[in-house]
mmCIF file of C-alpha atoms in Angstrom:
data_model
loop_
_atom_site.group_PDB
_atom_site.id
_atom_site.type_symbol
_atom_site.label_atom_id
_atom_site.label_comp_id
_atom_site.label_asym_id
_atom_site.label_seq_id
_atom_site.Cartn_x
_atom_site.Cartn_y
_atom_site.Cartn_z
ATOM 1 C CA MET A 1 43.104 2.346 -99.992
ATOM 2 C CA ASN A 2 39.604 1.236 -100.278
ATOM 3 C CA ILE A 3 37.201 1.748 -97.340
ATOM 4 C CA PHE A 4 36.324 -1.960 -97.269
ATOM 5 C CA SER A 5 39.941 -3.001 -96.945
ATOM 6 C CA PHE A 6 40.377 -0.489 -94.113
ATOM 7 C CA ILE A 7 37.399 -1.988 -92.225
ATOM 8 C CA ASN A 8 38.622 -5.557 -92.842
ATOM 9 C CA LYS A 9 42.076 -4.722 -91.467
ATOM 10 C CA TRP A 10 40.530 -3.082 -88.436
ATOM 11 C CA ILE A 11 38.177 -6.072 -87.736
ATOM 12 C CA GLU A 12 40.922 -8.718 -88.265
ATOM 13 C CA PRO A 13 42.300 -8.554 -84.696
ATOM 14 C CA VAL A 14 38.754 -8.756 -83.301
ATOM 15 C CA LYS A 15 38.006 -11.940 -85.297
ATOM 16 C CA HIS A 16 40.920 -13.723 -83.679
ATOM 17 C CA PHE A 17 39.927 -12.520 -80.250
ATOM 18 C CA VAL A 18 36.360 -13.914 -80.431
ATOM 19 C CA LYS A 19 36.105 -17.640 -81.016
ATOM 20 C CA ARG A 20 33.403 -19.061 -83.197
ATOM 21 C CA GLU A 21 32.022 -21.271 -80.389
ATOM 22 C CA ASP A 22 31.620 -18.301 -78.089
ATOM 23 C CA SER A 23 29.349 -16.462 -80.467
ATOM 24 C CA ILE A 24 26.179 -15.040 -78.948
ATOM 25 C CA LEU A 25 24.146 -16.662 -81.686
ATOM 26 C CA ARG A 26 25.464 -20.121 -80.797
ATOM 27 C CA ASP A 27 25.334 -19.714 -77.005
ATOM 28 C CA GLU A 28 22.218 -21.459 -75.660
ATOM 29 C CA LYS A 29 22.696 -20.456 -72.022
ATOM 30 C CA GLY A 30 20.575 -17.344 -72.487
ATOM 31 C CA VAL A 31 17.588 -19.063 -74.115
ATOM 32 C CA LEU A 32 14.456 -18.892 -71.949
ATOM 33 C CA GLU A 33 12.697 -22.007 -70.868
ATOM 34 C CA PRO A 34 9.340 -22.378 -72.628
ATOM 35 C CA HIS A 35 7.456 -22.445 -69.280
ATOM 36 C CA SER A 36 8.895 -19.291 -67.744
ATOM 37 C CA ASP A 37 6.851 -16.994 -69.979
ATOM 38 C CA LEU A 38 3.686 -18.833 -68.886
ATOM 39 C CA ILE A 39 4.464 -18.041 -65.252
ATOM 40 C CA ALA A 40 5.028 -14.385 -66.045
ATOM 41 C CA THR A 41 1.753 -14.235 -67.976
ATOM 42 C CA ALA A 42 -0.112 -15.956 -65.134
ATOM 43 C CA LEU A 43 1.306 -13.489 -62.601
ATOM 44 C CA ALA A 44 0.263 -10.556 -64.774
ATOM 45 C CA VAL A 45 -3.284 -11.940 -65.126
ATOM 46 C CA ILE A 46 -3.522 -12.569 -61.377
ATOM 47 C CA GLY A 47 -2.349 -9.017 -60.748
ATOM 48 C CA PHE A 48 -5.053 -7.590 -62.997
ATOM 49 C CA VAL A 49 -7.723 -9.771 -61.346
ATOM 50 C CA VAL A 50 -6.664 -8.602 -57.878
ATOM 51 C CA LEU A 51 -6.674 -4.984 -59.066
ATOM 52 C CA ALA A 52 -10.181 -5.404 -60.516
ATOM 53 C CA ALA A 53 -11.399 -6.996 -57.263
ATOM 54 C CA LEU A 54 -9.976 -4.133 -55.200
ATOM 55 C CA LEU A 55 -11.526 -1.504 -57.456
ATOM 56 C CA SER A 56 -14.948 -3.188 -57.355
ATOM 57 C CA LYS A 57 -14.782 -3.507 -53.556
ATOM 58 C CA ALA A 58 -13.914 0.181 -53.275
ATOM 59 C CA TYR A 59 -16.841 1.111 -55.531
ATOM 60 C CA LEU A 60 -19.284 -1.037 -53.554
ATOM 61 C CA GLY A 61 -18.063 0.562 -50.332
ATOM 62 C CA TYR A 62 -18.584 4.005 -51.836
ATOM 63 C CA GLU A 63 -22.077 3.032 -52.978
ATOM 64 C CA ASP A 64 -22.988 1.830 -49.473
ATOM 65 C CA ARG A 65 -21.784 5.049 -47.885
ATOM 66 C CA SER A 66 -23.478 7.212 -50.475
ATOM 67 C CA PHE A 67 -26.945 5.945 -49.440
ATOM 68 C CA ALA A 68 -26.343 7.122 -45.884
ATOM 69 C CA LEU A 69 -24.939 10.462 -46.976
ATOM 70 C CA GLU A 70 -27.715 11.162 -49.469
ATOM 71 C CA ASN A 71 -30.590 10.156 -47.197
ATOM 72 C CA TYR A 72 -29.526 11.379 -43.751
ATOM 73 C CA GLU A 73 -31.052 14.789 -44.389
ATOM 74 C CA SER A 74 -34.341 13.139 -45.419
ATOM 75 C CA ALA A 75 -34.329 11.005 -42.273
ATOM 76 C CA SER A 76 -33.566 14.043 -40.123
ATOM 77 C CA LEU A 77 -36.387 16.090 -41.658
ATOM 78 C CA LEU A 78 -38.739 13.127 -41.309
ATOM 79 C CA ALA A 79 -37.791 12.733 -37.619
ATOM 80 C CA GLY A 80 -38.568 16.399 -36.981
ATOM 81 C CA THR A 81 -41.886 16.102 -38.808
ATOM 82 C CA VAL A 82 -42.867 12.932 -36.926
ATOM 83 C CA ALA A 83 -42.019 14.590 -33.592
ATOM 84 C CA GLU A 84 -44.457 17.393 -34.479
ATOM 85 C CA ALA A 85 -47.228 15.044 -35.705
ATOM 86 C CA SER A 86 -50.589 15.715 -34.099
ATOM 87 C CA ALA A 87 -51.234 11.979 -33.627
ATOM 88 C CA LEU A 88 -48.391 11.819 -31.081
ATOM 89 C CA LYS A 89 -49.059 15.092 -29.245
ATOM 90 C CA ALA A 90 -50.190 15.366 -25.651
ATOM 91 C CA GLU A 91 -52.311 18.182 -24.267
ATOM 92 C CA ASN A 92 -49.194 20.218 -23.437
ATOM 93 C CA PRO A 93 -47.452 21.753 -26.454
ATOM 94 C CA GLY A 94 -44.152 20.178 -27.509
ATOM 95 C CA VAL A 95 -44.779 16.993 -25.529
ATOM 96 C CA LEU A 96 -45.515 13.486 -26.842
ATOM 97 C CA SER A 97 -48.282 11.443 -25.269
ATOM 98 C CA ALA A 98 -47.388 7.997 -23.909
ATOM 99 C CA SER A 99 -51.002 6.854 -24.344
ATOM 100 C CA ALA A 100 -50.908 7.849 -28.045
ATOM 101 C CA LEU A 101 -47.631 5.956 -28.420
ATOM 102 C CA ASP A 102 -49.217 2.915 -26.741
ATOM 103 C CA ARG A 103 -52.159 3.017 -29.169
ATOM 104 C CA LEU A 104 -49.882 3.304 -32.229
ATOM 105 C CA SER A 105 -47.406 0.628 -31.172
ATOM 106 C CA CYS A 106 -49.858 -2.053 -30.010
ATOM 107 C CA PRO A 107 -50.924 -4.777 -32.485
ATOM 108 C CA GLU A 108 -54.582 -3.621 -32.352
ATOM 109 C CA GLY A 109 -53.704 -0.103 -33.534
ATOM 110 C CA SER A 110 -53.353 -0.944 -37.236
ATOM 111 C CA ASP A 111 -56.035 1.577 -38.304
ATOM 112 C CA GLU A 112 -54.376 4.363 -36.336
ATOM 113 C CA ARG A 113 -50.941 3.377 -37.692
ATOM 114 C CA GLU A 114 -52.313 3.462 -41.238
ATOM 115 C CA LYS A 115 -53.635 7.001 -40.681
ATOM 116 C CA PHE A 116 -50.368 8.021 -39.013
ATOM 117 C CA PHE A 117 -48.138 6.783 -41.865
ATOM 118 C CA ALA A 118 -50.554 8.093 -44.545
ATOM 119 C CA ALA A 119 -49.536 11.606 -43.513
ATOM 120 C CA PHE A 120 -45.993 10.841 -44.715
ATOM 121 C CA SER A 121 -44.685 9.735 -48.089
ATOM 122 C CA GLU A 122 -45.280 6.088 -48.871
ATOM 123 C CA ASN A 123 -42.063 6.083 -50.898
ATOM 124 C CA TYR A 124 -40.035 5.907 -47.693
ATOM 125 C CA PRO A 125 -40.300 2.659 -45.749
ATOM 126 C CA PHE A 126 -39.419 3.666 -42.205
ATOM 127 C CA LEU A 127 -40.090 2.879 -38.595
ATOM 128 C CA VAL A 128 -40.298 5.153 -35.595
ATOM 129 C CA GLU A 129 -38.734 4.281 -32.262
ATOM 130 C CA ILE A 130 -39.310 6.350 -29.153
ATOM 131 C CA ARG A 131 -37.336 5.670 -25.963
ATOM 132 C CA THR A 132 -37.080 7.357 -22.625
ATOM 133 C CA GLU A 133 -33.577 8.389 -21.576
ATOM 134 C CA ASN A 134 -33.564 5.986 -18.645
ATOM 135 C CA GLY A 135 -34.573 3.113 -20.969
ATOM 136 C CA GLN A 136 -37.652 2.221 -18.927
ATOM 137 C CA TRP A 137 -40.106 2.861 -21.773
ATOM 138 C CA ASP A 138 -39.717 1.953 -25.433
ATOM 139 C CA TRP A 139 -42.206 2.211 -28.302
ATOM 140 C CA ILE A 140 -41.702 0.997 -31.891
ATOM 141 C CA ILE A 141 -44.166 2.037 -34.586
ATOM 142 C CA ASN A 142 -43.926 -0.030 -37.795
ATOM 143 C CA SER A 143 -45.598 0.810 -41.070
ATOM 144 C CA GLU A 144 -48.208 -1.618 -42.384
ATOM 145 C CA ILE A 145 -47.248 -0.976 -46.022
ATOM 146 C CA VAL A 146 -43.940 -2.779 -45.577
ATOM 147 C CA GLU A 147 -43.763 -6.563 -45.737
ATOM 148 C CA THR A 148 -43.308 -8.383 -42.445
ATOM 149 C CA GLY A 149 -39.641 -8.942 -41.691
ATOM 150 C CA TYR A 150 -38.439 -6.431 -44.291
ATOM 151 C CA LEU A 151 -37.388 -3.856 -41.721
ATOM 152 C CA MET A 152 -35.522 -6.428 -39.662
ATOM 153 C CA GLY A 153 -33.475 -7.792 -42.571
ATOM 154 C CA LYS A 154 -30.057 -6.742 -43.739
ATOM 155 C CA GLN A 155 -31.366 -3.722 -45.602
ATOM 156 C CA GLU A 156 -29.294 -0.575 -45.796
ATOM 157 C CA LYS A 157 -30.659 1.983 -43.396
ATOM 158 C CA VAL A 158 -29.998 5.429 -42.057
ATOM 159 C CA ALA A 159 -31.310 6.783 -38.767
ATOM 160 C CA ALA A 160 -31.840 10.247 -37.364
ATOM 161 C CA SER A 161 -32.917 11.182 -33.859
ATOM 162 C CA VAL A 162 -34.444 14.205 -32.204
ATOM 163 C CA PRO A 163 -34.847 14.855 -28.471
ATOM 164 C CA VAL A 164 -38.430 14.813 -27.199
ATOM 165 C CA VAL A 165 -40.338 15.043 -23.937
ATOM 166 C CA ILE A 166 -42.779 12.207 -23.231
ATOM 167 C CA GLU A 167 -45.762 12.701 -20.958
ATOM 168 C CA LEU A 168 -46.256 9.392 -19.141
ATOM 169 C CA ASN A 169 -49.267 10.701 -17.204
ATOM 170 C CA SER A 170 -50.637 14.091 -16.241
ATOM 171 C CA ALA A 171 -48.124 14.369 -13.381
ATOM 172 C CA GLU A 172 -44.961 12.928 -14.951
ATOM 173 C CA SER A 173 -42.993 13.844 -18.064
ATOM 174 C CA VAL A 174 -39.598 12.366 -18.959
ATOM 175 C CA PRO A 175 -36.983 13.222 -21.589
ATOM 176 C CA GLY A 176 -36.506 10.809 -24.442
ATOM 177 C CA THR A 177 -35.414 10.317 -28.013
ATOM 178 C CA LEU A 178 -37.480 9.869 -31.154
ATOM 179 C CA THR A 179 -35.550 7.959 -33.835
ATOM 180 C CA VAL A 180 -36.631 7.503 -37.437
ATOM 181 C CA VAL A 181 -34.972 4.613 -39.270
ATOM 182 C CA LEU A 182 -35.200 5.047 -43.046
ATOM 183 C CA TYR A 183 -34.628 1.915 -45.155
ATOM 184 C CA ASN A 184 -33.175 1.607 -48.627
ATOM 185 C CA THR A 185 -35.520 0.315 -51.304
ATOM 186 C CA PRO A 186 -34.863 -0.696 -54.914
ATOM 187 C CA TRP A 187 -36.498 2.503 -56.201
ATOM 188 C CA MET A 188 -34.386 4.850 -53.997
#
């Protein structure tokens, strides 16, 4: 008995069981519509676009936070240095003078502000804000080297504060806060 005849005899009952019309090759029920693969491709592309958008948003968020983390120490050191600046000191040690703050924050004090900010790095655009704890007095000292309106825009910024004592007059001193607001620049 030949191996081919053995296989033919074994397949013979199967041939009668399966009809020719029911063949998988002739059955068109399983054929995909030509448009269904376009939908699947479109969904895959949309998925990749959404993934790319989420990744870019996460990176931009990280970049925004990294400015604050990297520059907080600089702002804190700058706040401590500004609080110890001789231009702000009163006659008593460790106390800021309200009259010196008035001179630096008024519009006519541009020469004094220029001297004050010259003592610090010009690479850091910053402003100094001094407030009393009760909120009755408030001084803002802006740098002249920065364009008008730059510090009020939507620039990234980081702030650091130190507690200070402000001498309002020779008989009255009040606690307050000196805040340095450091702004992000293109070269930072």
